[in-house]
XYZ file of C-alpha atoms in Angstrom:
558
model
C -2.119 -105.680 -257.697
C -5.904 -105.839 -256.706
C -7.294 -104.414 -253.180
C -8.700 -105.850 -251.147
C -12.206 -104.985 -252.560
C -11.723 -107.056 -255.217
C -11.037 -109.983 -253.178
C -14.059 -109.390 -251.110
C -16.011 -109.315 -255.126
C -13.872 -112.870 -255.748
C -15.231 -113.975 -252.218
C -18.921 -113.144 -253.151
C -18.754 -114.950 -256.754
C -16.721 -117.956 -255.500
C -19.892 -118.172 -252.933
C -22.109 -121.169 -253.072
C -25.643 -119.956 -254.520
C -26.899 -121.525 -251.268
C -25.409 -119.079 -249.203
C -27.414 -116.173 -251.016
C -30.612 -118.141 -251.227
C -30.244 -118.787 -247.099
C -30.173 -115.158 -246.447
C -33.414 -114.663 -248.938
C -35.557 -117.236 -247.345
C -36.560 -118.764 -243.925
C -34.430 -121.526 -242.216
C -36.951 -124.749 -242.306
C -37.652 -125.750 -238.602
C -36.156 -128.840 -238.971
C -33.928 -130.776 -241.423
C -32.235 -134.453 -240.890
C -28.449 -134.875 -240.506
C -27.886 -135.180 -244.061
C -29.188 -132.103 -245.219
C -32.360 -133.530 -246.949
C -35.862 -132.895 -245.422
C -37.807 -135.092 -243.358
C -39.835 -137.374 -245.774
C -43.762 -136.574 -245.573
C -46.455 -137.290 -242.957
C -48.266 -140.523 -244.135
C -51.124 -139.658 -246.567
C -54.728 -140.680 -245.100
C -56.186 -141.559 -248.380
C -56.548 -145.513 -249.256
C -53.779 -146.950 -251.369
C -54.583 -147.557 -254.557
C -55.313 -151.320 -255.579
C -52.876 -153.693 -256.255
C -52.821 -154.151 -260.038
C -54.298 -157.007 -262.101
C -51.981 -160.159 -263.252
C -52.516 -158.972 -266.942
C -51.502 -154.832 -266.503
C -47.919 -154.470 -267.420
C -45.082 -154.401 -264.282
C -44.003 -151.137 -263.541
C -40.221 -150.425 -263.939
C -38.291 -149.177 -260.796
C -37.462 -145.535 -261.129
C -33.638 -144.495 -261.027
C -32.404 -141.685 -258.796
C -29.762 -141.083 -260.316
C -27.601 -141.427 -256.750
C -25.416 -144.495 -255.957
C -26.931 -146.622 -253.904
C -26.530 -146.263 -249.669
C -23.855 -148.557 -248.109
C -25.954 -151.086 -245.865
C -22.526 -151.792 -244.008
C -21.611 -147.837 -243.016
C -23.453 -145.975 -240.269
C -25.153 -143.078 -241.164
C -27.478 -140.530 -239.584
C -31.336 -140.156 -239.218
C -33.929 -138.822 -237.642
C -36.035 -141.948 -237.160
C -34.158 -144.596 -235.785
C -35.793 -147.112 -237.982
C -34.802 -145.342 -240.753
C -31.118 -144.455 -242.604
C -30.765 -141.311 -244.693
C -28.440 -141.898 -247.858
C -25.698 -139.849 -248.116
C -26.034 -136.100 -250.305
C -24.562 -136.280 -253.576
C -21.395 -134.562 -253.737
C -20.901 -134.451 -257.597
C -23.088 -131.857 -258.841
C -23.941 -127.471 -256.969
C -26.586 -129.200 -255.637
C -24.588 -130.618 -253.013
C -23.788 -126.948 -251.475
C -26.545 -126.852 -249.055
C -27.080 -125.257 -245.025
C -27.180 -127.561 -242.269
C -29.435 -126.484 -239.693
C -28.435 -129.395 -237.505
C -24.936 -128.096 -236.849
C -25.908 -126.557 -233.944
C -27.623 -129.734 -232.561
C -24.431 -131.769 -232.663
C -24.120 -132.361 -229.522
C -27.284 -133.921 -229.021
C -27.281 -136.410 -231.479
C -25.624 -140.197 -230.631
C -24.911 -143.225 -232.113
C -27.954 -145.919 -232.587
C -26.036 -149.410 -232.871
C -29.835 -150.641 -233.347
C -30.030 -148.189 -236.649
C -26.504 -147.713 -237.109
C -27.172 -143.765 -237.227
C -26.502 -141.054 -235.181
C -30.239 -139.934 -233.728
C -31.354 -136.925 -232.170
C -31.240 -137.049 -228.486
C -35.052 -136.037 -226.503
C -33.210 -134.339 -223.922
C -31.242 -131.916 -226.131
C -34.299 -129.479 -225.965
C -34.144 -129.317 -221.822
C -30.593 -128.412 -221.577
C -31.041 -125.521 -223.888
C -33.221 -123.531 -221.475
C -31.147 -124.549 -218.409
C -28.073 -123.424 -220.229
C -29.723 -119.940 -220.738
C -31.247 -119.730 -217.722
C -27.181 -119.914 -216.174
C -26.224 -117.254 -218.743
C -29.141 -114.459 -217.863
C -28.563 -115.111 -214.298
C -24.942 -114.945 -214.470
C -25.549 -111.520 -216.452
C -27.474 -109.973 -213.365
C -24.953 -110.053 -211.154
C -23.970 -107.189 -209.124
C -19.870 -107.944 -209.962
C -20.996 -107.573 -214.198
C -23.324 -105.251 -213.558
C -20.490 -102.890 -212.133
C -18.101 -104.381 -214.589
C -20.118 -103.032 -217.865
C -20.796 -99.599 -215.703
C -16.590 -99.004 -214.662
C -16.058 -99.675 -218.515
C -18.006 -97.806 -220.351
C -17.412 -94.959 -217.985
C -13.810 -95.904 -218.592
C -14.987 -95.806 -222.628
C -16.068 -91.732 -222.192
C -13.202 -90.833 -219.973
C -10.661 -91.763 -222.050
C -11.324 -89.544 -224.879
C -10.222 -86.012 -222.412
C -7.668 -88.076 -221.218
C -6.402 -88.214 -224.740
C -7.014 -84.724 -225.254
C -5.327 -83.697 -222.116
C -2.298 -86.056 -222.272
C -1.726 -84.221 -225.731
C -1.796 -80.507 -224.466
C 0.445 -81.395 -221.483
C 2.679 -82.965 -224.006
C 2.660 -80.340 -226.312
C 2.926 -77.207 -223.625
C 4.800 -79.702 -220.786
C 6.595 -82.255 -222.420
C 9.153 -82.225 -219.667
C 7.458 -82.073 -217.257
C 5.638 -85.034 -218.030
C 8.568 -87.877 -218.895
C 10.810 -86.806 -215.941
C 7.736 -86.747 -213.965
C 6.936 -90.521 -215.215
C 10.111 -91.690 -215.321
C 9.910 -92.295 -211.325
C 7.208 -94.306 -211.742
C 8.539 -96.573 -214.148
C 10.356 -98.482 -211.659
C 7.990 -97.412 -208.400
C 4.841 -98.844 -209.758
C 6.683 -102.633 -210.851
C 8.285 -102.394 -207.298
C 4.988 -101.189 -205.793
C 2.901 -104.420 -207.450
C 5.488 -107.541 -207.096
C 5.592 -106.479 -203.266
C 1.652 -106.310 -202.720
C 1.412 -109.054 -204.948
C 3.924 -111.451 -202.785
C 2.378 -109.913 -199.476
C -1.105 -110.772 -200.452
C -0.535 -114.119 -201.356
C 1.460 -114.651 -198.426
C -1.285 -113.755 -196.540
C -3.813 -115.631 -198.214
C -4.063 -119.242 -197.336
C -5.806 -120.057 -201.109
C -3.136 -118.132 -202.631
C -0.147 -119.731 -200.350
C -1.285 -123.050 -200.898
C -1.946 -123.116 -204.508
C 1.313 -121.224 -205.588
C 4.024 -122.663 -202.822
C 6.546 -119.870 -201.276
C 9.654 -121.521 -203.618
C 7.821 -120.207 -206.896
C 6.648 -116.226 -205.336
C 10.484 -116.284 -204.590
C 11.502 -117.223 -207.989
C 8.455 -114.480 -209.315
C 9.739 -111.649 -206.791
C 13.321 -112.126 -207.714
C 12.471 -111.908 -211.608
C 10.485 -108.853 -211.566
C 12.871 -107.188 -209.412
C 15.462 -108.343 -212.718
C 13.515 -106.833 -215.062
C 12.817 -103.632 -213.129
C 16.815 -103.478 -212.984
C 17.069 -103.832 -216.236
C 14.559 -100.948 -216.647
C 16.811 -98.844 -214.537
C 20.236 -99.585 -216.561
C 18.466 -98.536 -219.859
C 17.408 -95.136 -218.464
C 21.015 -94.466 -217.109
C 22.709 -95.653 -220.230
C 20.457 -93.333 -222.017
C 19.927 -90.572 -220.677
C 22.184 -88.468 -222.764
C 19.048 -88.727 -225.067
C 16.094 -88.136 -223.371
C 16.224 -84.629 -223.509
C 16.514 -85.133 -227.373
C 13.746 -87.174 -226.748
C 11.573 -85.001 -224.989
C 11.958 -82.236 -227.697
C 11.011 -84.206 -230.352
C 7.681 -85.183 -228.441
C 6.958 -81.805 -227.942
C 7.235 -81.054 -231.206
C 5.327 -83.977 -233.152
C 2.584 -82.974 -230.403
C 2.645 -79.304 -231.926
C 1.658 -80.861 -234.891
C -1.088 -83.369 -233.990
C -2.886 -80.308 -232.395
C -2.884 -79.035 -235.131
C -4.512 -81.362 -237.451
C -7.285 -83.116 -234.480
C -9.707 -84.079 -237.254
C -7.368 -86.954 -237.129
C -8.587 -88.912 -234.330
C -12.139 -88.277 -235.750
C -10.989 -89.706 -239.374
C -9.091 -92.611 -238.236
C -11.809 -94.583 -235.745
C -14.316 -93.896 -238.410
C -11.480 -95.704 -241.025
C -11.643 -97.995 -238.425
C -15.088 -98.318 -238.666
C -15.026 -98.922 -242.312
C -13.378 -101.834 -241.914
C -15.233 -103.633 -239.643
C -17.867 -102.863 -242.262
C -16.334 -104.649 -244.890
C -15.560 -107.247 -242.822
C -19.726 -107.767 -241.914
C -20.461 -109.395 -245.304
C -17.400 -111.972 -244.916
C -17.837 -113.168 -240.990
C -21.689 -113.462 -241.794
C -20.820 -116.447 -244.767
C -18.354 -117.776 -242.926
C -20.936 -118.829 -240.804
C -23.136 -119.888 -242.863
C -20.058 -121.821 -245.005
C -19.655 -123.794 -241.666
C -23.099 -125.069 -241.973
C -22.738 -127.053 -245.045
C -22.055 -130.375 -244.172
C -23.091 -134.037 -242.458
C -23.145 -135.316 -239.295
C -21.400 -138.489 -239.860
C -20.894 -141.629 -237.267
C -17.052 -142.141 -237.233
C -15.409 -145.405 -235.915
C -12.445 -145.139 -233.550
C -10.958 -148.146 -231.157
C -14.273 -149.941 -232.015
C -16.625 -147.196 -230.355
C -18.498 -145.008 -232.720
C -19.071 -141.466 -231.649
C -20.965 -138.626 -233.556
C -19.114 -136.149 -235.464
C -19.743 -133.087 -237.845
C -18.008 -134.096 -241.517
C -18.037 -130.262 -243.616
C -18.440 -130.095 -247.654
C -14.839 -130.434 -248.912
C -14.850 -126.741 -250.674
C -15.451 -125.088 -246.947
C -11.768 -125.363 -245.664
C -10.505 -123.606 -249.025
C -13.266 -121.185 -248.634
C -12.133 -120.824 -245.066
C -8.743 -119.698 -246.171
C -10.074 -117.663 -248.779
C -12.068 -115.828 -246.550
C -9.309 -115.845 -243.387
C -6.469 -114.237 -246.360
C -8.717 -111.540 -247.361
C -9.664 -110.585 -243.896
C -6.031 -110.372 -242.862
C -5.103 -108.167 -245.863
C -7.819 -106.190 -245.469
C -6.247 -105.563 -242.115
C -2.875 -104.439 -242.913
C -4.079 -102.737 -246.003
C -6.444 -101.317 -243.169
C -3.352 -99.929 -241.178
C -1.036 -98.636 -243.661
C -4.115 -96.582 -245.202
C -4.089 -95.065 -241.889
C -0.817 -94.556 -241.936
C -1.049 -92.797 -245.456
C -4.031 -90.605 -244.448
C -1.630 -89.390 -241.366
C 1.751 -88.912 -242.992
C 0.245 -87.315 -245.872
C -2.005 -84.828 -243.481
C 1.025 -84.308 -241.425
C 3.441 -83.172 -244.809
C 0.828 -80.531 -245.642
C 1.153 -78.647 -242.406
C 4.872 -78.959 -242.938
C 5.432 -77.695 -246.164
C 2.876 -75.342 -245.568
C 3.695 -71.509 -245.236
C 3.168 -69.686 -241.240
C 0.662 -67.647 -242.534
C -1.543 -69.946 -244.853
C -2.565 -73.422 -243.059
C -3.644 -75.714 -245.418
C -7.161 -76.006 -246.123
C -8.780 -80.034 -246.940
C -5.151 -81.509 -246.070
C -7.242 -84.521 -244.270
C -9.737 -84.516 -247.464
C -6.876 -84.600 -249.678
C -4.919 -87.238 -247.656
C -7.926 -89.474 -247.810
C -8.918 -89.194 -251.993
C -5.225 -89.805 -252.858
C -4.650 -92.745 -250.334
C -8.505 -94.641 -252.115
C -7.866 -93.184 -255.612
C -4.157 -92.761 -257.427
C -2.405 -94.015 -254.141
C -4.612 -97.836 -253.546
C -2.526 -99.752 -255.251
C 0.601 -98.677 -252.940
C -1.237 -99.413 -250.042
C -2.382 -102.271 -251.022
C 0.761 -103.376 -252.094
C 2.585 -102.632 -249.179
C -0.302 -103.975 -246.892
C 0.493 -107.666 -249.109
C 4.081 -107.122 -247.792
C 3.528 -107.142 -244.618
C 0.778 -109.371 -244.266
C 3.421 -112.066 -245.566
C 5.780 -110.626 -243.511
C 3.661 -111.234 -240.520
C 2.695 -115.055 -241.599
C 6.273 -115.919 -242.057
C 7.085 -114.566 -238.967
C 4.252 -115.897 -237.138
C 5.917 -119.743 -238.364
C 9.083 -118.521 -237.902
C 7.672 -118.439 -234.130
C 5.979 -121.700 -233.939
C 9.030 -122.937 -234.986
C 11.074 -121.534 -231.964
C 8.346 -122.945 -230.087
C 9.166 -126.180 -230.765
C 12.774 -125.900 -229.886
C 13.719 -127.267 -233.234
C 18.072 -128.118 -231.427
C 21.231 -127.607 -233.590
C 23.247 -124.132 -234.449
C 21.951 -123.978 -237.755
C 18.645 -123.380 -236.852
C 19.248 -120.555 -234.550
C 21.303 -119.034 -236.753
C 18.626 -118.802 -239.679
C 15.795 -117.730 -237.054
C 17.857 -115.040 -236.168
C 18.747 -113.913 -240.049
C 15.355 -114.364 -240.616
C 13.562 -112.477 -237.626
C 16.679 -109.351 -239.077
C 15.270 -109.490 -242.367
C 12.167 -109.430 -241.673
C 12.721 -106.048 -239.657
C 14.599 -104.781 -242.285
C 11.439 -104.725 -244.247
C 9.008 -103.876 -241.728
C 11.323 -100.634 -241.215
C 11.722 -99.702 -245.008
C 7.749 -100.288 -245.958
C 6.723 -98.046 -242.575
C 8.954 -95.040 -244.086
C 8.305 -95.816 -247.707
C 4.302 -95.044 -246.692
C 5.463 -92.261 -245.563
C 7.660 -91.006 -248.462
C 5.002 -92.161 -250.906
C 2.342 -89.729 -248.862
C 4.881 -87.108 -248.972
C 5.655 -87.700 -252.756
C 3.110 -89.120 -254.116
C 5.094 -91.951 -256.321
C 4.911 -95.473 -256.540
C 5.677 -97.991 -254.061
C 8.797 -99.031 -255.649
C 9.924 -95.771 -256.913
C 9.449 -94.454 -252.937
C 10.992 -97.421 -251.468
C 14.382 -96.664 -253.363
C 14.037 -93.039 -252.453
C 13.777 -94.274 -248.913
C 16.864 -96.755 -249.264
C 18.911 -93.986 -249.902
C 17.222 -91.681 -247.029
C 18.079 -93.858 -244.325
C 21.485 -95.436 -245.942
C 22.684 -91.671 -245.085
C 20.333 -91.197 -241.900
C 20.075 -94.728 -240.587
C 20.981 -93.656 -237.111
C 19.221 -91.108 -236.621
C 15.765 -93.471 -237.867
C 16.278 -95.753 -235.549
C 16.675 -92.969 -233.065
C 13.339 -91.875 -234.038
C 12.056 -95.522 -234.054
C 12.707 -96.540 -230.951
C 13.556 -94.141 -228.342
C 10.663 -92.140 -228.439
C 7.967 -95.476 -229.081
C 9.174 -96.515 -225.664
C 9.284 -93.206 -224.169
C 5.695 -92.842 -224.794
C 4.695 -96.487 -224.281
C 6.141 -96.042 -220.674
C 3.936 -92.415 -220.372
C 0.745 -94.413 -221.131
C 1.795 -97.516 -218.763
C 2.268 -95.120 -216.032
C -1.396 -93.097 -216.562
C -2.834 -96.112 -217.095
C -1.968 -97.655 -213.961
C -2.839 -94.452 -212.007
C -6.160 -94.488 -212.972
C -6.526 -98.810 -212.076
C -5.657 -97.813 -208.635
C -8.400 -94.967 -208.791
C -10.694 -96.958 -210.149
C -9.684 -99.769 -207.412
C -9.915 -97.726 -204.420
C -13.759 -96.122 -205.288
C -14.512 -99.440 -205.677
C -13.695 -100.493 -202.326
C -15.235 -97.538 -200.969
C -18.536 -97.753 -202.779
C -19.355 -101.208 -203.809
C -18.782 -104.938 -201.655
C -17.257 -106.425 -204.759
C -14.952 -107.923 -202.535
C -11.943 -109.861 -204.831
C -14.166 -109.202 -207.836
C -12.853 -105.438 -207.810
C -9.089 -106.307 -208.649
C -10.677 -107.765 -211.896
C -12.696 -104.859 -212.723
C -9.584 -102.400 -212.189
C -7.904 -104.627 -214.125
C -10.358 -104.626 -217.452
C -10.781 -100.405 -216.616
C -6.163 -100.539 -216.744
C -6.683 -102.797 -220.058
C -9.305 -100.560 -222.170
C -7.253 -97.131 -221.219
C -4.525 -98.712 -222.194
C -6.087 -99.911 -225.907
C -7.599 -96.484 -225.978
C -4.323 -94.010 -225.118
C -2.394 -96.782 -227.240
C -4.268 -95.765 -230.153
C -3.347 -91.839 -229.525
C 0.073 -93.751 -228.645
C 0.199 -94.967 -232.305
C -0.678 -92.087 -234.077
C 1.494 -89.242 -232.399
C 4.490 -92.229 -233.144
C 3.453 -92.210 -236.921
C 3.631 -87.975 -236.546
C 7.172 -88.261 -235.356
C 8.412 -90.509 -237.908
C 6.370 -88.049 -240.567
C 7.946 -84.840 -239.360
C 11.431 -87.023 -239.329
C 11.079 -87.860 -242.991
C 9.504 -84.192 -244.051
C 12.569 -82.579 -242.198
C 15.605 -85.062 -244.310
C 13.335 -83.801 -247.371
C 13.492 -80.492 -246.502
C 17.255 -80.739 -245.348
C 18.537 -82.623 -248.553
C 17.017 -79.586 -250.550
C 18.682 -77.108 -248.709
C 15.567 -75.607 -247.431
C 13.968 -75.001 -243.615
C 9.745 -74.569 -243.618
C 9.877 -74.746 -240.567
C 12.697 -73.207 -238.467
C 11.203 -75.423 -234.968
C 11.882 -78.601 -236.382
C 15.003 -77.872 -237.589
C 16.184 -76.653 -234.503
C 15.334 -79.968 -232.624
C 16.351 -82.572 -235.307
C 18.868 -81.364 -236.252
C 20.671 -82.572 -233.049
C 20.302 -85.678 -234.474
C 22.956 -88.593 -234.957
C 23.927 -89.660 -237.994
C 25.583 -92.150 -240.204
C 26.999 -90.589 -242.804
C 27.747 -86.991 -243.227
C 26.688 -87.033 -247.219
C 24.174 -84.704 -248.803
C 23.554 -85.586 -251.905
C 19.991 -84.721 -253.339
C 17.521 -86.977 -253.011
C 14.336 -85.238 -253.907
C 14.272 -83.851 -257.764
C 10.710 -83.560 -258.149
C 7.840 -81.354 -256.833
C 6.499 -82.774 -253.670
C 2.556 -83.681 -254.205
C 1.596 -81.829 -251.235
């Protein structure tokens, strides 16, 4: 299985030479439609005289090209004159359209039969940019860009602080959010059905028969919120314990969340190089005159290799991603086993170094194998929606989109802990999957435990911080500024990027837990405790199957 980087090296050789020689040289000022240059001023110099009755006729030279179609409209710059069509038979044919972005001010010439350039196209440029800088100096952005990127340098101590209170105060924390999982919904469908009562836009546009039906549904879901913390609440003590401890162990290793945005980094990097000939791909083509219910209109006609290099490009990008993620994943589990395994006394030393040269070196290929699996995963799913979209009727179908959608998070499930086994072990992908099969066929409970109690547990923690700092950011706005309406949108964006930002540290300490999960059924199936902490909390546990049958025979690769 290749990585990604070789499909980024296929991407580059299957490139069109033009693409290379438009980066190397300057775009020409101006090119026609058809992708040939505009013939040549007319010379000044006499023409030569006509030849004598007895000099020999010279022959017509061939261009080699077929002949242009005097019945089909084409395009040109003159409208006098019409441009043949490119030859599509031979690499010449690849070339860079600078007209593409001029598409819209080109229209069909019934006199010509071409599509001509429009003399008006190069006023409504200007005005069009003069909207966009003066729409940038308003106050409302101005604050906007301000409230975010203060909202950008904040977030990184709230991160930091959110994991020493849940490493020191885990309890403290959830029961302390746990109100406010059902307050702040309550809080927000009320003001939000008060306010647009009040408002006469609001009541008008959105009649009081549909803020009913709104009210009424949040006020479902919230109860819905409510019955899932009483029927589990046996377990978030459990819960809270195995926070605390999975935070013990991020603290320990915080180069993490220096490695991982600079991972991130990388990869929008490597994707530079592909976005920048995608654009340039688009370029390559014609702008044709089309014929439909006897009006002809102007349209843009790409080469025919640009939609396969389209989803060339589009499938490597969306590997790269996944292969992107579960490298991350690696680089934690296998940073995470090292402090595990580790002795009290003796940290270890270049766990995140070593993490990182086995996940790009003996380790690639099962990431980027199980980055291809889900990848496809995600595609079939992703039609497996459209379909339910379309509301496809009969049994049948149900019934597969529901065996489907379960198989499909079968795998998801096995690949997530068979990164994490393969970290821990070092082996292959398929050797590590097995090993996990026959992990969770004995622990299956207890991983899905792990899965999902304490991924919503924390999803609600961050939901609740963010939202307290919205309002914050809401009410200094409305003491400072006279943004007016404009300030419920900037809260708003501040409540979005905290949330991105804490659901990265979200994401991480969830790939800790399920780490220190799979280190401690290691360390339990070989009869041994490294560390006594752990044990103490998992080991409370449900499970499955009582069986204990060895599952690790070989050194770990720690």
């Amino acid at each position: 299985m290749l990585p990604p980087s070789f499909s980024l090296l296929l991407l580059l050789l299957l490139s069109p030479p033009s693409l290379f020689l438009s980066l190397a040289k300057p775009w020409p000022a101006r090119r026609s439609p058809t992708g040939h240059p505009p013939p040549p001023p007319p010379s000044t110099t006499p023409p030569p005289p006509p030849p004598s009755p007895s000099s020999p006729r010279p022959r017509p030279r061939r261009t080699g090209g077929p002949s242009p179609n005097p019945t089909r409209p084409s395009t040109s710059r003159s409208p006098t004159t019409t441009a043949p069509a490119p030859s599509r038979t031979s690499p010449s044919s690849f070339h860079r359209n600078a007209d593409y972005s001029d598409l819209s001010s080109y229209s069909y010439n019934s006199t010509s039969s071409s599509c001509v350039d429009s003399s008006t196209a190069s006023l409504a440029r200007p005005r069009h940019a003069l909207y966009v800088s003066s729409s940038l100096s308003s106050s409302a952005l101005t604050d906007l860009i301000w409230v975010l990127v203060i909202t950008l340098i904040l977030s990184v101590p709230i991160c930091f602080s959110l994991l020493l209170l849940l490493k020191h105060y885990a309890k403290q924390v959830v029961y302390a959010s746990l109100p406010f999982f059902v307050l702040l919904p309550v809080f927000l469908n009320v003001y939000w059905f008060v306010a647009c009562t009040v408002s006469s836009s609001c009541s008008d546009d959105f009649p009081l028969v549909y803020r009913i039906l709104v009210l009424v549904f949040v006020f479902l879901v919230v109860a819905v919120i409510v019955w899932i913390f009483v029927a589990n609440w046996h377990r978030i003590e459990l819960t809270v314990r195995i926070i605390r401890v999975a935070s013990d162990a991020l603290s320990r290793n915080l180069a993490l969340f220096w490695v991982l945005p600079c991972m991130t980094l990388g990869l929008l990097i490597y994707y530079a190089p592909i976005i920048v000939f995608l654009v340039l791909a688009r370029q390559n083509g014609d702008i044709v005159a089309t014929e439909s219910d006897g009006e002809y209109t102007c349209e843009w006609k790409q080469d025919s290799w640009v939609p396969a290099y389209f989803a060339l490009a589009i499938l490597t990008m969306l590997w790269s991603l996944t292969v992107a993620i579960e490298a991350q994943v690696y680089v934690i589990s296998g940073t995470i086993a090292q402090w595990y395994f580790s002795k009290e006394d003796t940290p270890p030393r270049k766990s995140i170094r070593s993490s990182l040269r086995n996940a790009f070196g003996p380790s690639s290929g099962t990431i980027c194998l199980s980055g291809l699996l889900i990848c496809v995963v995600r595609m079939v799913r992703t039609i497996v929606d459209g379909a339910k979209r379309e509301d496809a009727p009969g049994f049948v179908n149900i019934v597969l989109r529901c065996c489907v959608n379960a198989f499909l998070w079968a795998i998801e499930f096995l690949n997530k802990f068979t990164i994490t086994f393969a970290a821990i072990t070092g082996e292959a992908y398929c050797t590590s999957a097995r090993m996990t099969y026959e992990l969770l066929k004995r622990n299956l409970l207890s991983a899905v435990f792990v899965e999902t109690i304490s991924t919503r547990l924390l999803a609600g923690i961050v939901f609740v911080f963010s939202a307290i700092y919205a309002v914050v950011v809401w009410a200094i706005l409305e003491g400072v500024s006279d943004l007016g309406v404009d300030s419920y949108l900037v809260a708003v964006l501040a409540w979005v990027l905290l949330i991105v930002v804490l659901g990265f540290f979200i994401h991480v300490l969830d790939d800790v837990i399920d780490t220190v999960y799979v280190c401690y059924a290691v360390d339990r199936d070989r009869g041994e405790v490294c560390k006594q902490d752990v044990h103490e909390v998992y080991v409370h546990l449900p499970l499955s199957r009582n069986s204990r049958s060895s599952l690790v025979s070989r050194n770990l690769a720690v």
